[in-house]
mmCIF file of C-alpha atoms in Angstrom:
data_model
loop_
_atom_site.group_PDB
_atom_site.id
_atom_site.type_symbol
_atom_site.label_atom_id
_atom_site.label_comp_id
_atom_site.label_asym_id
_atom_site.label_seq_id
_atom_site.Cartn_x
_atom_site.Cartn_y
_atom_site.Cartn_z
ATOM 1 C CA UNK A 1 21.585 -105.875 78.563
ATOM 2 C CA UNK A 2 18.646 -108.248 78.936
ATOM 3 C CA UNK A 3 20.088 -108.410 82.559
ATOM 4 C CA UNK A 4 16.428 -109.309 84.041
ATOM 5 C CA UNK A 5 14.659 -110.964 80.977
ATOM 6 C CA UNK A 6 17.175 -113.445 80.349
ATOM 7 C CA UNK A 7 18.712 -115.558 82.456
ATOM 8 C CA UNK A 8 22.638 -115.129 83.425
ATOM 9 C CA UNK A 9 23.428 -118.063 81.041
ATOM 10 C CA UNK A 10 22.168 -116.254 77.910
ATOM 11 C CA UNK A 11 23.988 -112.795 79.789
ATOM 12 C CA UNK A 12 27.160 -114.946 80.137
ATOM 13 C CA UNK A 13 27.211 -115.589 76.537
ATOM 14 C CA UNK A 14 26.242 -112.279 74.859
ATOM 15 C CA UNK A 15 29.017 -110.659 77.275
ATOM 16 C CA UNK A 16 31.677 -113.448 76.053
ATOM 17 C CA UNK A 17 30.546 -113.142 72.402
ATOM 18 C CA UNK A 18 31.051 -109.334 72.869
ATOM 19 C CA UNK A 19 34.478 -109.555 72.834
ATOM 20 C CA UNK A 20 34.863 -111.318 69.624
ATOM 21 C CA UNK A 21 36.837 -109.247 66.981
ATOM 22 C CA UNK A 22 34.063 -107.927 64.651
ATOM 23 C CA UNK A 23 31.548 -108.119 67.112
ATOM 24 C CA UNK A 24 30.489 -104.702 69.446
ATOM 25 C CA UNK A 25 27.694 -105.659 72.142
ATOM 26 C CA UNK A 26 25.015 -104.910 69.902
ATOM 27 C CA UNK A 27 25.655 -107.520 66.881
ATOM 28 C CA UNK A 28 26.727 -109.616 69.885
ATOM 29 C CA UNK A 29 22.817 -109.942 71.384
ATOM 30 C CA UNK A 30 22.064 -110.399 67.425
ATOM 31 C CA UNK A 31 24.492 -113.064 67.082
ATOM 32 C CA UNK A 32 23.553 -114.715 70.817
ATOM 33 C CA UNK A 33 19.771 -114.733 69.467
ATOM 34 C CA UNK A 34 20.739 -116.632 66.209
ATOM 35 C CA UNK A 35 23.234 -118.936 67.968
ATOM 36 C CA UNK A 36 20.184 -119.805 69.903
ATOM 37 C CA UNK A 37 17.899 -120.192 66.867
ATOM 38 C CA UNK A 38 19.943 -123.037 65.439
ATOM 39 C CA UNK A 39 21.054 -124.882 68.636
ATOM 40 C CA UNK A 40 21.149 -128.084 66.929
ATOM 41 C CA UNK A 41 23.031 -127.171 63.589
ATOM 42 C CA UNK A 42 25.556 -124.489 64.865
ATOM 43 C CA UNK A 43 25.672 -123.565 68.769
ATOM 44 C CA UNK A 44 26.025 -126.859 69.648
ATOM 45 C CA UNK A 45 28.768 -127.973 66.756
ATOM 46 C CA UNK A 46 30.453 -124.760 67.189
ATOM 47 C CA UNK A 47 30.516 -124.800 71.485
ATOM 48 C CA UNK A 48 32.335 -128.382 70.601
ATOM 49 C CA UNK A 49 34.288 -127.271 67.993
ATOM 50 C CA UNK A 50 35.825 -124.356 70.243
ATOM 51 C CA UNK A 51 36.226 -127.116 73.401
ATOM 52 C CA UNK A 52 38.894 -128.973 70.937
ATOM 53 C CA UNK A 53 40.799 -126.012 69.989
ATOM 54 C CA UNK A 54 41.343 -124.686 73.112
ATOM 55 C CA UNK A 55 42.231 -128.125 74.433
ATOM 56 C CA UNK A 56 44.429 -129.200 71.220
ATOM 57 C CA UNK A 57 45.591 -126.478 69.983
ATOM 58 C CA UNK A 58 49.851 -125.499 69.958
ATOM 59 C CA UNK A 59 52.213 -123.312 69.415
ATOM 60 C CA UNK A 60 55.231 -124.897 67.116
ATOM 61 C CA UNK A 61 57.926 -124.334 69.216
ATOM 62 C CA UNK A 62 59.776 -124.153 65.778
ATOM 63 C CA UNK A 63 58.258 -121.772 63.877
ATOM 64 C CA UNK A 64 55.286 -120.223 65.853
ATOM 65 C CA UNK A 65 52.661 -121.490 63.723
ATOM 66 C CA UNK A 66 49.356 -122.718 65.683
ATOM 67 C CA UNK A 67 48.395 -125.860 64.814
ATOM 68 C CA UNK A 68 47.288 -129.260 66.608
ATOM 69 C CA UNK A 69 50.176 -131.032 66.316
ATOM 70 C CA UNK A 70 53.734 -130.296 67.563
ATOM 71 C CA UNK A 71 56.566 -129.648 65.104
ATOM 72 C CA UNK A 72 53.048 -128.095 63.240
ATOM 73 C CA UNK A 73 52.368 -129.731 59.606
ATOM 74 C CA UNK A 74 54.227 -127.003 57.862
ATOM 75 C CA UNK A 75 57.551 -127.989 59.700
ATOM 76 C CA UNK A 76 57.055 -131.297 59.374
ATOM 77 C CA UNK A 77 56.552 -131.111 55.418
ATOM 78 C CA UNK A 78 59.167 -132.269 53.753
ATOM 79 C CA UNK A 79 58.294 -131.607 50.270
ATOM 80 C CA UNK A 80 58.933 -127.911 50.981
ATOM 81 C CA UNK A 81 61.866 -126.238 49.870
ATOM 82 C CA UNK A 82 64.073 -126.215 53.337
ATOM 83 C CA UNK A 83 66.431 -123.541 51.491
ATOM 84 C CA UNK A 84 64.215 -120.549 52.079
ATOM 85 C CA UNK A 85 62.873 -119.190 55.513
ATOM 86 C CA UNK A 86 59.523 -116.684 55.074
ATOM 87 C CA UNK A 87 59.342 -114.205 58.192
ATOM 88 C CA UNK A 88 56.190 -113.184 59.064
ATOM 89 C CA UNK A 89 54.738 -111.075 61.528
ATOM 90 C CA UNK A 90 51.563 -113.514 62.596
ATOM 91 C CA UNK A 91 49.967 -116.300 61.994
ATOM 92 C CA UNK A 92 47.569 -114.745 59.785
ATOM 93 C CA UNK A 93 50.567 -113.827 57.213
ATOM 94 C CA UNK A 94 51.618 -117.220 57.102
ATOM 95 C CA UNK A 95 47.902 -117.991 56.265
ATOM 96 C CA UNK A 96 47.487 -115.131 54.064
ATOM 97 C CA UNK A 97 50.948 -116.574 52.213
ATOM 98 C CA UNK A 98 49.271 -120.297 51.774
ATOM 99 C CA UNK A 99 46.599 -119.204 50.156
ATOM 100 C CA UNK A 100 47.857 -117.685 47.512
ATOM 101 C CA UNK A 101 50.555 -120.465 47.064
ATOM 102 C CA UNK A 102 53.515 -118.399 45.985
ATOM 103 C CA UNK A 103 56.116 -120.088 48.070
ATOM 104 C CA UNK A 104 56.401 -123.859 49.232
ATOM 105 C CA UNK A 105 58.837 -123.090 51.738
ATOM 106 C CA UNK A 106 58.961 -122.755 55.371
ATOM 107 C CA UNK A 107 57.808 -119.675 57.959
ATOM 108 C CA UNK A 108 59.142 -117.937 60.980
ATOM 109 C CA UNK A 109 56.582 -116.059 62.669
ATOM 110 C CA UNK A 110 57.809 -113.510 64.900
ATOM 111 C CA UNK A 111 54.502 -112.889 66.489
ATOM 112 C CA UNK A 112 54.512 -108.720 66.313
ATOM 113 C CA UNK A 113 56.916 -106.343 65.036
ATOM 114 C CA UNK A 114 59.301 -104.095 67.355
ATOM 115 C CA UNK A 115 57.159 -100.574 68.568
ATOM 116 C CA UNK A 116 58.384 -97.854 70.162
ATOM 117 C CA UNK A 117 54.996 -96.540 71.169
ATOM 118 C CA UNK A 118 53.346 -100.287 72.019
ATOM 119 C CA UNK A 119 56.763 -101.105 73.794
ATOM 120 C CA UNK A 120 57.484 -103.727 71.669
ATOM 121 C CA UNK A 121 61.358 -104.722 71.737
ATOM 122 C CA UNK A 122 63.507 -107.378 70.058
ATOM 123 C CA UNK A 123 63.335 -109.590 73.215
ATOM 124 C CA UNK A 124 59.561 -109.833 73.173
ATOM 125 C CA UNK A 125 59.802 -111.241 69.280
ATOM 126 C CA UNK A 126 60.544 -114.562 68.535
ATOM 127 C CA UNK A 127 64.101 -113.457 67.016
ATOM 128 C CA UNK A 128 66.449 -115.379 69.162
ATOM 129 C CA UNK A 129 65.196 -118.668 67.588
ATOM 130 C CA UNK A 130 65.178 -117.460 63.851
ATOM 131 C CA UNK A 131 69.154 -116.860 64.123
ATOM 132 C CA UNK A 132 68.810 -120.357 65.340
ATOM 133 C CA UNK A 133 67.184 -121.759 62.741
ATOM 134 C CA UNK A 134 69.061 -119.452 60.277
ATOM 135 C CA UNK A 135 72.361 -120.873 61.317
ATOM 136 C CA UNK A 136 71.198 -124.385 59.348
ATOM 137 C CA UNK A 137 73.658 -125.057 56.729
ATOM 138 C CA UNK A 138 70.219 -125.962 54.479
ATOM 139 C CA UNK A 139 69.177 -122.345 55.093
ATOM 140 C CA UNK A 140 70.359 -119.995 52.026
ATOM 141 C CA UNK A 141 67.643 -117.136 51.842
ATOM 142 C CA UNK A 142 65.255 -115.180 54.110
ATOM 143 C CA UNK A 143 62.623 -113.886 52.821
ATOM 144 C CA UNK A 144 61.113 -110.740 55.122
ATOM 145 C CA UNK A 145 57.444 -110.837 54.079
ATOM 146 C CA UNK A 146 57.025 -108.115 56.820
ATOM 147 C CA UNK A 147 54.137 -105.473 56.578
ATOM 148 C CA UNK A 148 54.854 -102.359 54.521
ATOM 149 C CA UNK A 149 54.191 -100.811 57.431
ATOM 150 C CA UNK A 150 56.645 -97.936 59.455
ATOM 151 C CA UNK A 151 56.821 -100.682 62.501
ATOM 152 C CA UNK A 152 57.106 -103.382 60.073
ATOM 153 C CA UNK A 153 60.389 -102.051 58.258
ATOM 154 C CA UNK A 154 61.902 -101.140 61.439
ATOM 155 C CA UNK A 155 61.294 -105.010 62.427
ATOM 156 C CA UNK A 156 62.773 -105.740 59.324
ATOM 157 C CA UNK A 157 65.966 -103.745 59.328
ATOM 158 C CA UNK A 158 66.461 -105.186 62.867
ATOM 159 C CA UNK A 159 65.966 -108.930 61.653
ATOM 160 C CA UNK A 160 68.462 -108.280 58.949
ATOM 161 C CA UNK A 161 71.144 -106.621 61.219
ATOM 162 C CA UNK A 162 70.438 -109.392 63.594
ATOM 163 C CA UNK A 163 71.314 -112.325 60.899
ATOM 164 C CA UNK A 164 74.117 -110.322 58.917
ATOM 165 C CA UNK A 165 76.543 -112.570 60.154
ATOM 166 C CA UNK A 166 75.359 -115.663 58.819
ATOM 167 C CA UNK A 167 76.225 -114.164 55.018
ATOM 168 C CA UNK A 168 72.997 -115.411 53.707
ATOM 169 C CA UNK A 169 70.637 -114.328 51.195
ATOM 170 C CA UNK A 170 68.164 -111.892 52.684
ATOM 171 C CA UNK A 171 65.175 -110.456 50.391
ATOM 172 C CA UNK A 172 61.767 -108.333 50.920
ATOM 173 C CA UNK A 173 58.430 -108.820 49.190
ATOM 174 C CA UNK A 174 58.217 -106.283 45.857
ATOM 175 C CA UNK A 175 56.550 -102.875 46.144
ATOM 176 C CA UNK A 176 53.829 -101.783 43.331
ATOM 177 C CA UNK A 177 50.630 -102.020 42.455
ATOM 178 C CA UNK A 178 48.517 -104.451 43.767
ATOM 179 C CA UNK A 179 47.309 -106.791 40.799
ATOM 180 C CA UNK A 180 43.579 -105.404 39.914
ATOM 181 C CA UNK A 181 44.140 -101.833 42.025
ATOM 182 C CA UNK A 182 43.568 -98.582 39.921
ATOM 183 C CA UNK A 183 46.252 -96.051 40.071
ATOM 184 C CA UNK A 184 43.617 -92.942 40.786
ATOM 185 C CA UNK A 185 43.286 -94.900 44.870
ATOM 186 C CA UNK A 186 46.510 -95.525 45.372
ATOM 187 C CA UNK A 187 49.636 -93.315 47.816
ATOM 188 C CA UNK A 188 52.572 -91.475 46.014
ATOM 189 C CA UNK A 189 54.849 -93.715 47.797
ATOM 190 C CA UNK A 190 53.200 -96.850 46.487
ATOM 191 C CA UNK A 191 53.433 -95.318 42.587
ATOM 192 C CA UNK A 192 57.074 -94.350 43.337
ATOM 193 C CA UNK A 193 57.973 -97.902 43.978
ATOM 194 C CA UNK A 194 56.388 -99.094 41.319
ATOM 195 C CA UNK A 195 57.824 -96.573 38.887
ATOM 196 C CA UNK A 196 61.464 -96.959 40.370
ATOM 197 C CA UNK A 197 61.394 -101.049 40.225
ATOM 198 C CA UNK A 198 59.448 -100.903 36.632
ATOM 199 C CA UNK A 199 59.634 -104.174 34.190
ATOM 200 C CA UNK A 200 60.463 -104.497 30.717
ATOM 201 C CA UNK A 201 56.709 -105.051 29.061
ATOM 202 C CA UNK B 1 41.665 -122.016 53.808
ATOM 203 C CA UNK B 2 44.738 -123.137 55.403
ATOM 204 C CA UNK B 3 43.562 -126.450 54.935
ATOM 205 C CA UNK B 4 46.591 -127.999 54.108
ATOM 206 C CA UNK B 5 48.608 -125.849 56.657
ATOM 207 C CA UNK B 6 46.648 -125.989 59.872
ATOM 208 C CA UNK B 7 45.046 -128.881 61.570
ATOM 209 C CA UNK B 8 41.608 -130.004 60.800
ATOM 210 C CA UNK B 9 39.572 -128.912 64.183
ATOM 211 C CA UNK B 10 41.519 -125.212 63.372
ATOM 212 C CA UNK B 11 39.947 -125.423 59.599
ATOM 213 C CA UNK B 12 36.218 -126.738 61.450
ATOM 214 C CA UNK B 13 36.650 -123.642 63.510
ATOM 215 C CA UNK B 14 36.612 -120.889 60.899
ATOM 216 C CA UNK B 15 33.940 -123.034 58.905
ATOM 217 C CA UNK B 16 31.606 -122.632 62.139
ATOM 218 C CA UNK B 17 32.679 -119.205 62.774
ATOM 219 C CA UNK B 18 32.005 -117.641 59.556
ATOM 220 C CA UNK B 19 28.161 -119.223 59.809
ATOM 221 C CA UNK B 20 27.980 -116.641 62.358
ATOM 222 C CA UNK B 21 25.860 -113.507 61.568
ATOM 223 C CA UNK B 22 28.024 -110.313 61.051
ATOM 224 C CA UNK B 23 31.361 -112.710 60.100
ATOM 225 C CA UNK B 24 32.447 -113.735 56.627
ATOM 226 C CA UNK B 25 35.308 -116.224 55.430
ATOM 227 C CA UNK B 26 37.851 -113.516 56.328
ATOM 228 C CA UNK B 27 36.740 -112.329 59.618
ATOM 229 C CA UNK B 28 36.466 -116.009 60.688
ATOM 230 C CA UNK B 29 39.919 -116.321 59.698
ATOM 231 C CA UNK B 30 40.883 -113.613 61.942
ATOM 232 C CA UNK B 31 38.240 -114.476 64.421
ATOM 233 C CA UNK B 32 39.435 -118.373 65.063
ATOM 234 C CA UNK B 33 43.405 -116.041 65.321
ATOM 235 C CA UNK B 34 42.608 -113.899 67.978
ATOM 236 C CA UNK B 35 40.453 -116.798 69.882
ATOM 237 C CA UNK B 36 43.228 -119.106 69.700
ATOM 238 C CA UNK B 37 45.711 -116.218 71.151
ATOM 239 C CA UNK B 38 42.987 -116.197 73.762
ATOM 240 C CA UNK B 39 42.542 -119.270 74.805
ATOM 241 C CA UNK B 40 41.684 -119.132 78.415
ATOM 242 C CA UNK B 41 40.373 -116.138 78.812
ATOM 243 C CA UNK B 42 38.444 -116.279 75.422
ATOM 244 C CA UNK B 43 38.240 -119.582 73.713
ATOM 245 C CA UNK B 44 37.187 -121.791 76.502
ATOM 246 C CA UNK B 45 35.141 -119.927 78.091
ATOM 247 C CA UNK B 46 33.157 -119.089 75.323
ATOM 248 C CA UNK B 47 33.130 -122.743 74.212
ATOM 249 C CA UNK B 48 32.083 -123.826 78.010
ATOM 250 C CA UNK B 49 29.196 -120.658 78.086
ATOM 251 C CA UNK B 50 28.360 -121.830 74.678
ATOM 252 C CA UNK B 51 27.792 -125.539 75.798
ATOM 253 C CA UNK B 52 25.369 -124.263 78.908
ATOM 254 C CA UNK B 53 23.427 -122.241 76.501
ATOM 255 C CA UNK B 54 22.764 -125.527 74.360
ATOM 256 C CA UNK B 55 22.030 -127.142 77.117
ATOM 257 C CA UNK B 56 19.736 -125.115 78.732
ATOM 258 C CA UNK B 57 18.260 -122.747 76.985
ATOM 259 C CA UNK B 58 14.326 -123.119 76.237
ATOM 260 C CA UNK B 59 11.552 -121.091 74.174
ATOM 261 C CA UNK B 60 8.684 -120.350 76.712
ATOM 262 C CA UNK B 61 5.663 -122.273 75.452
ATOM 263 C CA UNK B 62 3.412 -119.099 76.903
ATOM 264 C CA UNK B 63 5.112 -115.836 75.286
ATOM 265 C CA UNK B 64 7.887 -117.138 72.854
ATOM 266 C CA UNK B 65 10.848 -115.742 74.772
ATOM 267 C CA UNK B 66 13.813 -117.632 75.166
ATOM 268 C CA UNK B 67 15.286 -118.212 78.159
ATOM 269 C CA UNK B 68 17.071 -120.702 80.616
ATOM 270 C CA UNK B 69 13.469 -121.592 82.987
ATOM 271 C CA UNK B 70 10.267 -122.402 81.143
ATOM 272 C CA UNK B 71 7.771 -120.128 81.806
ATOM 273 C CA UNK B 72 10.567 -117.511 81.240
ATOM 274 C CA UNK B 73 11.839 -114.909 83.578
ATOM 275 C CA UNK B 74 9.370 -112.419 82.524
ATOM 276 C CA UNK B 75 5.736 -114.587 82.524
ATOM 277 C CA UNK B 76 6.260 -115.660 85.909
ATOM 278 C CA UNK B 77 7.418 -111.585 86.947
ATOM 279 C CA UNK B 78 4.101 -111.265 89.126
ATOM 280 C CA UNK B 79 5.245 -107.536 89.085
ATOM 281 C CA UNK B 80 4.256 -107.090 85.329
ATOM 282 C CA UNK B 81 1.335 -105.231 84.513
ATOM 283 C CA UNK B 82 -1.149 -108.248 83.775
ATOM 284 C CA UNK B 83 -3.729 -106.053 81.758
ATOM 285 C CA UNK B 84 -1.559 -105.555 78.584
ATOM 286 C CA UNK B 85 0.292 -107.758 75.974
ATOM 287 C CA UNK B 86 2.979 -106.412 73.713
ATOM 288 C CA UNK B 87 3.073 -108.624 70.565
ATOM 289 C CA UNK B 88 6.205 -108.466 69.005
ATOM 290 C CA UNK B 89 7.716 -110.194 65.919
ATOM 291 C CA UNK B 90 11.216 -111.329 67.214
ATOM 292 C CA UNK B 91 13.248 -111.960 70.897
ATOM 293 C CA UNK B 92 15.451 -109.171 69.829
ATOM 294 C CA UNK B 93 12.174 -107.056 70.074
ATOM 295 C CA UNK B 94 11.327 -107.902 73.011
ATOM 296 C CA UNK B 95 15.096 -107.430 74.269
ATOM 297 C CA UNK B 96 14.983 -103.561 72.605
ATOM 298 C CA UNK B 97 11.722 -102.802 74.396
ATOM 299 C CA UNK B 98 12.954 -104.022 77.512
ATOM 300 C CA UNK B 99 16.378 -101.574 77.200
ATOM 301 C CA UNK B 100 14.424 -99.208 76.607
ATOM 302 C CA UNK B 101 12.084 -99.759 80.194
ATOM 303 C CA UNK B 102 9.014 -98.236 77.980
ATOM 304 C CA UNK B 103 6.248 -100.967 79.285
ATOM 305 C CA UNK B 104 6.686 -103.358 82.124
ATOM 306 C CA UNK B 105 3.968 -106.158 80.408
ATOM 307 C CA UNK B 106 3.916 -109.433 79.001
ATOM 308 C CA UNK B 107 5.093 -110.030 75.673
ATOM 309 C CA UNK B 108 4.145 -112.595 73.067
ATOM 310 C CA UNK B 109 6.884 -113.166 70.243
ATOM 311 C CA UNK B 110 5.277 -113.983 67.050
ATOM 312 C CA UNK B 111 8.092 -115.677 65.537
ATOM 313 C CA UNK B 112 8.543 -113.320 62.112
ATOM 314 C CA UNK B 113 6.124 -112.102 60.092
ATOM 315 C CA UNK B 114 3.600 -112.765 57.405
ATOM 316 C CA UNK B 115 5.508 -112.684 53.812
ATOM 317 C CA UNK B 116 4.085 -114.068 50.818
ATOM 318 C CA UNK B 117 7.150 -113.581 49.289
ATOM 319 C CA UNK B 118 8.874 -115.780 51.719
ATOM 320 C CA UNK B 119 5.981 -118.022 52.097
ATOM 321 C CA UNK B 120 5.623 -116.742 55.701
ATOM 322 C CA UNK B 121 1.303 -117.779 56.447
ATOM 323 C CA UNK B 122 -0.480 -117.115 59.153
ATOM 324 C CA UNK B 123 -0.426 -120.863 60.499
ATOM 325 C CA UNK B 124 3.865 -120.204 60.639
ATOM 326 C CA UNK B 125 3.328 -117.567 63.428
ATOM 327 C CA UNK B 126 2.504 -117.919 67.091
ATOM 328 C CA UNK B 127 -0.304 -116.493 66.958
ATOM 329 C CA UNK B 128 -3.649 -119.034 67.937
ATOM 330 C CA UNK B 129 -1.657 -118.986 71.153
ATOM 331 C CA UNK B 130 -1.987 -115.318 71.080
ATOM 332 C CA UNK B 131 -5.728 -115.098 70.910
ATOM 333 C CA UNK B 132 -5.565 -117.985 73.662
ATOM 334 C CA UNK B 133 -3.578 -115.793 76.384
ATOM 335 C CA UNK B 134 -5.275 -112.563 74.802
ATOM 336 C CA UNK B 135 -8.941 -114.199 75.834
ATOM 337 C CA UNK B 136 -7.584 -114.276 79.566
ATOM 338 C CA UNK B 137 -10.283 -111.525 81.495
ATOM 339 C CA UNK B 138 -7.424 -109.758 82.850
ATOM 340 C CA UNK B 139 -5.967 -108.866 79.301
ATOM 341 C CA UNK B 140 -7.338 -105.156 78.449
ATOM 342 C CA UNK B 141 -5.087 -103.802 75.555
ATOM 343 C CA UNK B 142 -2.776 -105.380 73.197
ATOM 344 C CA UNK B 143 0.212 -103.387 72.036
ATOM 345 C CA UNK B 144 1.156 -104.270 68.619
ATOM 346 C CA UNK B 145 4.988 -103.779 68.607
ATOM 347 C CA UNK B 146 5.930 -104.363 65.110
ATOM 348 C CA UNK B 147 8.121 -103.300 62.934
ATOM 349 C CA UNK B 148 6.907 -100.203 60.622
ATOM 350 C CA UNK B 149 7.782 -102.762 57.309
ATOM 351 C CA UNK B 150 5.160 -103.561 54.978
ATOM 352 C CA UNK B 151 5.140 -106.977 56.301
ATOM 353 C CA UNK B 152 5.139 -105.779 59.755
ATOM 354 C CA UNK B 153 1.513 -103.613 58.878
ATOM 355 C CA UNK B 154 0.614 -106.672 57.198
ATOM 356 C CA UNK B 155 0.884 -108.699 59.951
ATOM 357 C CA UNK B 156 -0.456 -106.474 62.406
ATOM 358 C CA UNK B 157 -3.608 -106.051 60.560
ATOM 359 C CA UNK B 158 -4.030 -109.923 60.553
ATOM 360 C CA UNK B 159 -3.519 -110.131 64.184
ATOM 361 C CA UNK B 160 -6.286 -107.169 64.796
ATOM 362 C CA UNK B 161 -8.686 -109.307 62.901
ATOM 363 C CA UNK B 162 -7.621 -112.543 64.942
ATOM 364 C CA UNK B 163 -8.079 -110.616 67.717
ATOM 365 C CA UNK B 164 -11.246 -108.235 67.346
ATOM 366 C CA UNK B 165 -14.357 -110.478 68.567
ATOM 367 C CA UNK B 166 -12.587 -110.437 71.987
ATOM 368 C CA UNK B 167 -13.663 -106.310 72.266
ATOM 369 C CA UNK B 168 -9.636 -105.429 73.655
ATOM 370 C CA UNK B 169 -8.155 -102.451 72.585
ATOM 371 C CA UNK B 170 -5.657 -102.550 70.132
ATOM 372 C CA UNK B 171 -3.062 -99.953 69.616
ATOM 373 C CA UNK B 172 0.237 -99.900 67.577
ATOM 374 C CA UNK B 173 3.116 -97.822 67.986
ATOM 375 C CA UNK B 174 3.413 -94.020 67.324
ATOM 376 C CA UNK B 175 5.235 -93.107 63.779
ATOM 377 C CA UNK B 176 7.077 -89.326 64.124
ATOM 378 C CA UNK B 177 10.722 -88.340 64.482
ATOM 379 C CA UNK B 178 13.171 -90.746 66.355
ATOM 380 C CA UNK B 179 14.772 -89.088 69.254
ATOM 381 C CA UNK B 180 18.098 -87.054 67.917
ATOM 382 C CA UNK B 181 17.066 -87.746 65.005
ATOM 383 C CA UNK B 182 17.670 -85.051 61.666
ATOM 384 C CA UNK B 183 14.719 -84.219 59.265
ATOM 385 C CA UNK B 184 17.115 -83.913 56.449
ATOM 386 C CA UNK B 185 17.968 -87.922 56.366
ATOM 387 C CA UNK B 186 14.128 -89.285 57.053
ATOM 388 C CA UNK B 187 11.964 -89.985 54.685
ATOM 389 C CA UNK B 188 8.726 -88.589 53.281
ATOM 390 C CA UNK B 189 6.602 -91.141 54.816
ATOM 391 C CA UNK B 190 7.739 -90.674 58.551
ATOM 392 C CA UNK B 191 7.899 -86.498 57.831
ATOM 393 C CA UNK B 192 4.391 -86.844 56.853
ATOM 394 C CA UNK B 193 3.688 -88.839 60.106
ATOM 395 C CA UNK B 194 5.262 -86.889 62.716
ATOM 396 C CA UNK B 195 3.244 -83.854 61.179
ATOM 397 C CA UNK B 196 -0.015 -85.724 61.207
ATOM 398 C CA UNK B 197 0.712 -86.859 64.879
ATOM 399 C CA UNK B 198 1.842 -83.470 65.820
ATOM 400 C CA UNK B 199 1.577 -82.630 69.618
ATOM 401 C CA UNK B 200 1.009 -79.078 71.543
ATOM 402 C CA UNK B 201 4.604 -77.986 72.629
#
């Protein structure tokens, strides 16, 4: 935008910054000017920062995680519980999963989930090495932590015809109401599941 | 967040990232995600344009602008009406007004405005170099380009007082109706405006 008032290094930036998710050209000039503002304290620390990730940065060739180090630190744990496998569509499940410690065991990220209409299909998902891994004796459960999603349970009806063989264990993450949600906000087929798989109180 | 799960220089990335304006803790998350899946087409060169733009990038000492040559692009235009000086409070001011190709002047970026609630004085603002490049002969008018915000008024009446022994003209920007713009949402104070300021049609 500020083609001719700016030089093409500031241009380069804001264009870059642009395609940031969460950031449309407009909060991208915003976010240029205040990268600018404190050079020192978080352009600078944060152009470095970036430099090292994209030069260190993996891919676990076991389990897809990203990490800097190669098996990544969640493979190489040995405290966790090497009975269970959690499958996870991204990176950002197996995140999401961490924080909220519910599970010390290891992940499988499949990096997407099978799409007809994105053209997604079992070969392009990281499938062929979870039946690998599966096959461990260790391995006695998977858990399919797969979005509740139409593309997700397709995924995860594939996964599970895919490892039937191996006679293990195979479980999904519990439907219901999420803890703190109000009833009045939330889809029939949400209150269904959570009527159908109701506790004792 | 994934402190324990992802290397340290991943974890250094989200805490930069979500110091960025318009990202939180979560979008950071996802932000540092999609960067990483990026990596040469995103990552590094964002880190690299990010580095040059440290680097290189200067306020002009004359108007206040940033920019990559010192005076900036637009002081040393020689195109640029010489006989008027916009006064604005911020760079992304002086960007807008330039988008918009209103005025092809000079600008002068005050640096924010006065605020006694932020403890914003007089002394904090560029403005002694103001009345220094506004005492030039060739300066006739001075466009206050401000932002229609108590502080903004404030500040714009300070600078016509700084500014009136040098006999310039001062004007400010019109108030009325923004362009496309629907009655029903503005407020009393810009209805009452526009009507005061009505033209001949």
């Amino acid at each position: 935008m500020p083609q001719s008032v700016a030089g093409p290094e500031i241009e380069r930036l804001i264009q870059l910054l642009a395609r940031m998710p969460g950031l449309g050209p407009r909060s991208a000039r915003r976010a240029a000017l205040q990268l600018i503002k404190k050079r020192d304290t978080l352009l600078g620390p944060l152009a470095e920062a970036m430099r090292i990730a994209a030069e260190r940065i993996v891919v676990c060739s076991s389990c897809g995680n990203v990490d800097t180090s190669e098996p990544c630190t969640i493979c190489r744990d040995g405290s966790r519980d090497a009975s269970m496998l959690v499958v996870v569509e991204d990176v950002s499940d197996l995140w999401a999963l961490e924080r909220s410690g519910a599970v010390s065991a290891r992940y499988h990220v499949l990096g997407g989930v099978l799409s007809a209409l994105d053209g997604v299909r079992p070969e392009h998902l990281n499938i062929e090495r979870l039946v690998e891994r599966a096959s461990d004796p260790a391995v006695k459960e998977i858990i399919l932590a797969l979005n509740a999603t139409v593309d997700g349970q397709t995924t995860a009806h594939y996964v599970t015809d895919a490892l039937r063989h191996l006679g293990l264990t195979i479980t999904r993450l519990a439907h219901g109401v999420p803890v703190g949600g109000e009833l009045d906000y939330l889809d029939e087929g949400t209150l269904s599941a959570a009527i159908r798989s109701r506790s004792a109180f």
